[in-house]
Amino acid sequence: MGTNIVILTGAGISAESGLGTFRDEDGLWAQHRIEDVATPEGFARNPDLVHAFYNARRSNAAEATPNAAHHALAELEAELDGTLLIVTQNVDNLHEKAGSKNVLHMHGTLDGALCAACDHRWEAPPVMTKEDPCPACAAPATRPDVVWFGEIPYFMERIEQALDAADLFVSIGTSGEVYPAANFVAHADHIGAHTLELNLEPSAGASRFAEVHLGPASEIVPDWVARELAQTRS
Ligand code: OAD
């Protein structure tokens, strides 16, 4: 049987890999307006600006390497007696680079292109423009395959099923400001799972967790994984 663990990750887990968070003082949302670069309306108004934003982030993410927190989660998945699902809000692929296999990108990924005309998906080129023709329908309506505000996150049914079966829910490096992810802790708590927050500072939803550990992800995630694996092995 083993333990069922669902882990939610956010920008904080990739911060020490050099990728910016959104809501910290010097974060992405201090430099760009959400309405301009992360909504369908912003894309309709100025697709070039939106592509420039995501092209820059794709290039940063391609150069980034996983840190100790990503590696520890991959080790936990490999060694755990049970199942582990990572639900990430991140559009980088640092979990996969670290070797994690069971990862759902609920806010999409920088590695994907999406046709706004026919919904066809394909691998993103390093630099994307709206004029790139869709390989399926040839429409020049290419957009990044990321979920914007006002759009429905991906994999919600699978995530809810996983939460229904969870013994432990862990939230790592996320501010708890964005729904529906911010509600996963309530779902897990409701079905009787243990809930744990690992974050630099208390998130907006910290009081909803049974246990909170504060510090940089590269330290507190490997510490928690070591404790979890010690239990598995005992
Ligand atoms: P945020 O920028 O909102 O929050 C990042 C969290 O990580 C904060 O609570 C920080 O305290 C914490 N943090 C920063 N550095 C850390 C470190 N070294 N170790 C541990 N924690 C650290 O990012 P998200 O919660 O991921 O959505 O944001 C959620 C969503 O809002 C994103 O997926 C994105 C954004 O708008 C869309 O674009 C749709």
PDB file of N, CA, C and O in Angstrom, residues 24-71:
ATOM      1  N   ASP A  24       7.327  38.275  -4.735  1.00  0.00           N
ATOM      2  CA  ASP A  24       8.347  38.814  -3.834  1.00  0.00           C
ATOM      3  C   ASP A  24       8.690  40.226  -4.302  1.00  0.00           C
ATOM      4  O   ASP A  24       8.331  40.637  -5.414  1.00  0.00           O
ATOM      5  N   GLU A  25       9.409  40.961  -3.457  1.00  0.00           N
ATOM      6  CA  GLU A  25       9.647  42.399  -3.686  1.00  0.00           C
ATOM      7  C   GLU A  25      10.138  42.704  -5.110  1.00  0.00           C
ATOM      8  O   GLU A  25       9.653  43.619  -5.761  1.00  0.00           O
ATOM      9  N   ASP A  26      11.126  41.905  -5.585  1.00  0.00           N
ATOM     10  CA  ASP A  26      11.662  42.151  -6.931  1.00  0.00           C
ATOM     11  C   ASP A  26      11.105  41.135  -7.925  1.00  0.00           C
ATOM     12  O   ASP A  26      11.723  40.844  -8.951  1.00  0.00           O
ATOM     13  N   GLY A  27       9.935  40.573  -7.611  1.00  0.00           N
ATOM     14  CA  GLY A  27       9.357  39.504  -8.432  1.00  0.00           C
ATOM     15  C   GLY A  27       8.821  39.987  -9.772  1.00  0.00           C
ATOM     16  O   GLY A  27       8.772  41.188 -10.058  1.00  0.00           O
ATOM     17  N   LEU A  28       8.399  38.999 -10.589  1.00  0.00           N
ATOM     18  CA  LEU A  28       7.939  39.314 -11.953  1.00  0.00           C
ATOM     19  C   LEU A  28       6.764  40.275 -11.969  1.00  0.00           C
ATOM     20  O   LEU A  28       6.645  41.114 -12.855  1.00  0.00           O
ATOM     21  N   TRP A  29       5.876  40.156 -10.954  1.00  0.00           N
ATOM     22  CA  TRP A  29       4.688  41.034 -10.974  1.00  0.00           C
ATOM     23  C   TRP A  29       4.991  42.444 -10.469  1.00  0.00           C
ATOM     24  O   TRP A  29       4.134  43.317 -10.495  1.00  0.00           O
ATOM     25  N   ALA A  30       6.239  42.679 -10.025  1.00  0.00           N
ATOM     26  CA  ALA A  30       6.643  44.051  -9.732  1.00  0.00           C
ATOM     27  C   ALA A  30       7.152  44.728 -11.003  1.00  0.00           C
ATOM     28  O   ALA A  30       7.213  45.952 -11.094  1.00  0.00           O
ATOM     29  N   GLN A  31       7.528  43.899 -11.983  1.00  0.00           N
ATOM     30  CA  GLN A  31       8.108  44.454 -13.222  1.00  0.00           C
ATOM     31  C   GLN A  31       7.128  44.445 -14.405  1.00  0.00           C
ATOM     32  O   GLN A  31       7.342  45.127 -15.396  1.00  0.00           O
ATOM     33  N   HIS A  32       6.098  43.606 -14.325  1.00  0.00           N
ATOM     34  CA  HIS A  32       5.148  43.477 -15.437  1.00  0.00           C
ATOM     35  C   HIS A  32       3.742  43.474 -14.852  1.00  0.00           C
ATOM     36  O   HIS A  32       3.534  42.941 -13.765  1.00  0.00           O
ATOM     37  N   ARG A  33       2.789  44.015 -15.612  1.00  0.00           N
ATOM     38  CA  ARG A  33       1.406  43.968 -15.152  1.00  0.00           C
ATOM     39  C   ARG A  33       0.782  42.631 -15.563  1.00  0.00           C
ATOM     40  O   ARG A  33       0.872  42.244 -16.728  1.00  0.00           O
ATOM     41  N   ILE A  34       0.146  41.950 -14.570  1.00  0.00           N
ATOM     42  CA  ILE A  34      -0.510  40.673 -14.860  1.00  0.00           C
ATOM     43  C   ILE A  34      -1.453  40.832 -16.053  1.00  0.00           C
ATOM     44  O   ILE A  34      -1.482  39.999 -16.963  1.00  0.00           O
ATOM     45  N   GLU A  35      -2.209  41.937 -16.068  1.00  0.00           N
ATOM     46  CA  GLU A  35      -3.205  42.163 -17.135  1.00  0.00           C
ATOM     47  C   GLU A  35      -2.546  42.190 -18.508  1.00  0.00           C
ATOM     48  O   GLU A  35      -3.160  41.840 -19.510  1.00  0.00           O
ATOM     49  N   ASP A  36      -1.280  42.638 -18.565  1.00  0.00           N
ATOM     50  CA  ASP A  36      -0.608  42.768 -19.864  1.00  0.00           C
ATOM     51  C   ASP A  36      -0.043  41.443 -20.366  1.00  0.00           C
ATOM     52  O   ASP A  36      -0.094  41.170 -21.560  1.00  0.00           O
ATOM     53  N   VAL A  37       0.546  40.654 -19.451  1.00  0.00           N
ATOM     54  CA  VAL A  37       1.303  39.488 -19.935  1.00  0.00           C
ATOM     55  C   VAL A  37       0.723  38.140 -19.517  1.00  0.00           C
ATOM     56  O   VAL A  37       1.228  37.109 -19.962  1.00  0.00           O
ATOM     57  N   ALA A  38      -0.311  38.120 -18.685  1.00  0.00           N
ATOM     58  CA  ALA A  38      -0.811  36.826 -18.216  1.00  0.00           C
ATOM     59  C   ALA A  38      -2.331  36.739 -18.254  1.00  0.00           C
ATOM     60  O   ALA A  38      -2.957  36.147 -17.370  1.00  0.00           O
ATOM     61  N   THR A  39      -2.923  37.347 -19.286  1.00  0.00           N
ATOM     62  CA  THR A  39      -4.373  37.203 -19.507  1.00  0.00           C
ATOM     63  C   THR A  39      -4.625  37.064 -21.014  1.00  0.00           C
ATOM     64  O   THR A  39      -3.839  37.585 -21.823  1.00  0.00           O
ATOM     65  N   PRO A  40      -5.714  36.395 -21.401  1.00  0.00           N
ATOM     66  CA  PRO A  40      -6.052  36.303 -22.831  1.00  0.00           C
ATOM     67  C   PRO A  40      -6.286  37.696 -23.428  1.00  0.00           C
ATOM     68  O   PRO A  40      -5.940  37.943 -24.588  1.00  0.00           O
ATOM     69  N   GLU A  41      -6.821  38.611 -22.629  1.00  0.00           N
ATOM     70  CA  GLU A  41      -7.085  39.968 -23.134  1.00  0.00           C
ATOM     71  C   GLU A  41      -5.768  40.692 -23.433  1.00  0.00           C
ATOM     72  O   GLU A  41      -5.649  41.403 -24.436  1.00  0.00           O
ATOM     73  N   GLY A  42      -4.784  40.506 -22.551  1.00  0.00           N
ATOM     74  CA  GLY A  42      -3.466  41.116 -22.778  1.00  0.00           C
ATOM     75  C   GLY A  42      -2.843  40.580 -24.054  1.00  0.00           C
ATOM     76  O   GLY A  42      -2.253  41.340 -24.843  1.00  0.00           O
ATOM     77  N   PHE A  43      -2.989  39.277 -24.287  1.00  0.00           N
ATOM     78  CA  PHE A  43      -2.430  38.666 -25.502  1.00  0.00           C
ATOM     79  C   PHE A  43      -3.126  39.212 -26.746  1.00  0.00           C
ATOM     80  O   PHE A  43      -2.482  39.508 -27.758  1.00  0.00           O
ATOM     81  N   ALA A  44      -4.442  39.387 -26.666  1.00  0.00           N
ATOM     82  CA  ALA A  44      -5.184  39.923 -27.823  1.00  0.00           C
ATOM     83  C   ALA A  44      -4.734  41.353 -28.119  1.00  0.00           C
ATOM     84  O   ALA A  44      -4.606  41.754 -29.274  1.00  0.00           O
ATOM     85  N   ARG A  45      -4.469  42.129 -27.052  1.00  0.00           N
ATOM     86  CA  ARG A  45      -4.054  43.534 -27.223  1.00  0.00           C
ATOM     87  C   ARG A  45      -2.656  43.647 -27.797  1.00  0.00           C
ATOM     88  O   ARG A  45      -2.398  44.434 -28.700  1.00  0.00           O
ATOM     89  N   ASN A  46      -1.719  42.856 -27.250  1.00  0.00           N
ATOM     90  CA  ASN A  46      -0.311  43.031 -27.645  1.00  0.00           C
ATOM     91  C   ASN A  46       0.431  41.690 -27.608  1.00  0.00           C
ATOM     92  O   ASN A  46       1.204  41.416 -26.691  1.00  0.00           O
ATOM     93  N   PRO A  47       0.200  40.851 -28.643  1.00  0.00           N
ATOM     94  CA  PRO A  47       0.833  39.523 -28.638  1.00  0.00           C
ATOM     95  C   PRO A  47       2.356  39.586 -28.646  1.00  0.00           C
ATOM     96  O   PRO A  47       3.015  38.726 -28.056  1.00  0.00           O
ATOM     97  N   ASP A  48       2.922  40.610 -29.261  1.00  0.00           N
ATOM     98  CA  ASP A  48       4.391  40.687 -29.321  1.00  0.00           C
ATOM     99  C   ASP A  48       4.991  40.858 -27.919  1.00  0.00           C
ATOM    100  O   ASP A  48       5.997  40.238 -27.579  1.00  0.00           O
ATOM    101  N   LEU A  49       4.346  41.709 -27.116  1.00  0.00           N
ATOM    102  CA  LEU A  49       4.817  41.923 -25.737  1.00  0.00           C
ATOM    103  C   LEU A  49       4.740  40.617 -24.938  1.00  0.00           C
ATOM    104  O   LEU A  49       5.669  40.259 -24.209  1.00  0.00           O
ATOM    105  N   VAL A  50       3.621  39.905 -25.096  1.00  0.00           N
ATOM    106  CA  VAL A  50       3.425  38.659 -24.342  1.00  0.00           C
ATOM    107  C   VAL A  50       4.459  37.620 -24.786  1.00  0.00           C
ATOM    108  O   VAL A  50       5.095  36.954 -23.954  1.00  0.00           O
ATOM    109  N   HIS A  51       4.679  37.492 -26.102  1.00  0.00           N
ATOM    110  CA  HIS A  51       5.686  36.536 -26.571  1.00  0.00           C
ATOM    111  C   HIS A  51       7.076  36.927 -26.075  1.00  0.00           C
ATOM    112  O   HIS A  51       7.857  36.057 -25.682  1.00  0.00           O
ATOM    113  N   ALA A  52       7.382  38.215 -26.063  1.00  0.00           N
ATOM    114  CA  ALA A  52       8.712  38.640 -25.590  1.00  0.00           C
ATOM    115  C   ALA A  52       8.897  38.229 -24.123  1.00  0.00           C
ATOM    116  O   ALA A  52       9.962  37.733 -23.727  1.00  0.00           O
ATOM    117  N   PHE A  53       7.839  38.404 -23.308  1.00  0.00           N
ATOM    118  CA  PHE A  53       7.897  38.029 -21.885  1.00  0.00           C
ATOM    119  C   PHE A  53       8.172  36.526 -21.732  1.00  0.00           C
ATOM    120  O   PHE A  53       9.080  36.118 -20.996  1.00  0.00           O
ATOM    121  N   TYR A  54       7.404  35.696 -22.445  1.00  0.00           N
ATOM    122  CA  TYR A  54       7.579  34.246 -22.277  1.00  0.00           C
ATOM    123  C   TYR A  54       8.842  33.736 -22.986  1.00  0.00           C
ATOM    124  O   TYR A  54       9.458  32.772 -22.524  1.00  0.00           O
ATOM    125  N   ASN A  55       9.254  34.373 -24.089  1.00  0.00           N
ATOM    126  CA  ASN A  55      10.511  33.965 -24.734  1.00  0.00           C
ATOM    127  C   ASN A  55      11.683  34.184 -23.778  1.00  0.00           C
ATOM    128  O   ASN A  55      12.592  33.346 -23.690  1.00  0.00           O
ATOM    129  N   ALA A  56      11.649  35.312 -23.048  1.00  0.00           N
ATOM    130  CA  ALA A  56      12.727  35.597 -22.089  1.00  0.00           C
ATOM    131  C   ALA A  56      12.702  34.578 -20.953  1.00  0.00           C
ATOM    132  O   ALA A  56      13.737  34.068 -20.516  1.00  0.00           O
ATOM    133  N   ARG A  57      11.501  34.245 -20.490  1.00  0.00           N
ATOM    134  CA  ARG A  57      11.407  33.274 -19.395  1.00  0.00           C
ATOM    135  C   ARG A  57      11.826  31.876 -19.865  1.00  0.00           C
ATOM    136  O   ARG A  57      12.446  31.122 -19.120  1.00  0.00           O
ATOM    137  N   ARG A  58      11.487  31.531 -21.142  1.00  0.00           N
ATOM    138  CA  ARG A  58      11.895  30.223 -21.685  1.00  0.00           C
ATOM    139  C   ARG A  58      13.416  30.135 -21.737  1.00  0.00           C
ATOM    140  O   ARG A  58      14.010  29.115 -21.396  1.00  0.00           O
ATOM    141  N   SER A  59      14.044  31.234 -22.158  1.00  0.00           N
ATOM    142  CA  SER A  59      15.498  31.244 -22.267  1.00  0.00           C
ATOM    143  C   SER A  59      16.137  31.138 -20.866  1.00  0.00           C
ATOM    144  O   SER A  59      17.090  30.366 -20.660  1.00  0.00           O
ATOM    145  N   ASN A  60      15.607  31.861 -19.874  1.00  0.00           N
ATOM    146  CA  ASN A  60      16.127  31.740 -18.493  1.00  0.00           C
ATOM    147  C   ASN A  60      15.956  30.313 -17.973  1.00  0.00           C
ATOM    148  O   ASN A  60      16.872  29.750 -17.359  1.00  0.00           O
ATOM    149  N   ALA A  61      14.777  29.736 -18.212  1.00  0.00           N
ATOM    150  CA  ALA A  61      14.495  28.399 -17.674  1.00  0.00           C
ATOM    151  C   ALA A  61      15.394  27.359 -18.338  1.00  0.00           C
ATOM    152  O   ALA A  61      15.835  26.400 -17.689  1.00  0.00           O
ATOM    153  N   ALA A  62      15.702  27.555 -19.631  1.00  0.00           N
ATOM    154  CA  ALA A  62      16.540  26.578 -20.344  1.00  0.00           C
ATOM    155  C   ALA A  62      17.943  26.548 -19.750  1.00  0.00           C
ATOM    156  O   ALA A  62      18.599  25.501 -19.717  1.00  0.00           O
ATOM    157  N   GLU A  63      18.397  27.700 -19.240  1.00  0.00           N
ATOM    158  CA  GLU A  63      19.750  27.768 -18.660  1.00  0.00           C
ATOM    159  C   GLU A  63      19.791  27.326 -17.198  1.00  0.00           C
ATOM    160  O   GLU A  63      20.862  27.062 -16.656  1.00  0.00           O
ATOM    161  N   ALA A  64      18.615  27.277 -16.559  1.00  0.00           N
ATOM    162  CA  ALA A  64      18.592  27.003 -15.112  1.00  0.00           C
ATOM    163  C   ALA A  64      18.786  25.516 -14.823  1.00  0.00           C
ATOM    164  O   ALA A  64      18.414  24.662 -15.636  1.00  0.00           O
ATOM    165  N   THR A  65      19.362  25.246 -13.667  1.00  0.00           N
ATOM    166  CA  THR A  65      19.530  23.850 -13.247  1.00  0.00           C
ATOM    167  C   THR A  65      18.786  23.637 -11.928  1.00  0.00           C
ATOM    168  O   THR A  65      18.637  24.568 -11.126  1.00  0.00           O
ATOM    169  N   PRO A  66      18.327  22.400 -11.705  1.00  0.00           N
ATOM    170  CA  PRO A  66      17.574  22.133 -10.474  1.00  0.00           C
ATOM    171  C   PRO A  66      18.434  22.355  -9.245  1.00  0.00           C
ATOM    172  O   PRO A  66      19.661  22.202  -9.306  1.00  0.00           O
ATOM    173  N   ASN A  67      17.814  22.723  -8.136  1.00  0.00           N
ATOM    174  CA  ASN A  67      18.561  22.874  -6.889  1.00  0.00           C
ATOM    175  C   ASN A  67      18.270  21.673  -5.967  1.00  0.00           C
ATOM    176  O   ASN A  67      17.561  20.734  -6.338  1.00  0.00           O
ATOM    177  N   ALA A  68      18.825  21.736  -4.757  1.00  0.00           N
ATOM    178  CA  ALA A  68      18.728  20.595  -3.842  1.00  0.00           C
ATOM    179  C   ALA A  68      17.279  20.207  -3.537  1.00  0.00           C
ATOM    180  O   ALA A  68      16.989  19.037  -3.263  1.00  0.00           O
ATOM    181  N   ALA A  69      16.370  21.177  -3.600  1.00  0.00           N
ATOM    182  CA  ALA A  69      14.960  20.865  -3.302  1.00  0.00           C
ATOM    183  C   ALA A  69      14.363  19.999  -4.418  1.00  0.00           C
ATOM    184  O   ALA A  69      13.686  18.997  -4.148  1.00  0.00           O
ATOM    185  N   HIS A  70      14.598  20.368  -5.694  1.00  0.00           N
ATOM    186  CA  HIS A  70      14.091  19.545  -6.806  1.00  0.00           C
ATOM    187  C   HIS A  70      14.700  18.131  -6.723  1.00  0.00           C
ATOM    188  O   HIS A  70      14.004  17.133  -6.901  1.00  0.00           O
ATOM    189  N   HIS A  71      16.006  18.072  -6.445  1.00  0.00           N
ATOM    190  CA  HIS A  71      16.674  16.762  -6.407  1.00  0.00           C
ATOM    191  C   HIS A  71      16.106  15.898  -5.278  1.00  0.00           C
ATOM    192  O   HIS A  71      15.904  14.695  -5.449  1.00  0.00           O
TER     193      HIS A  71
END
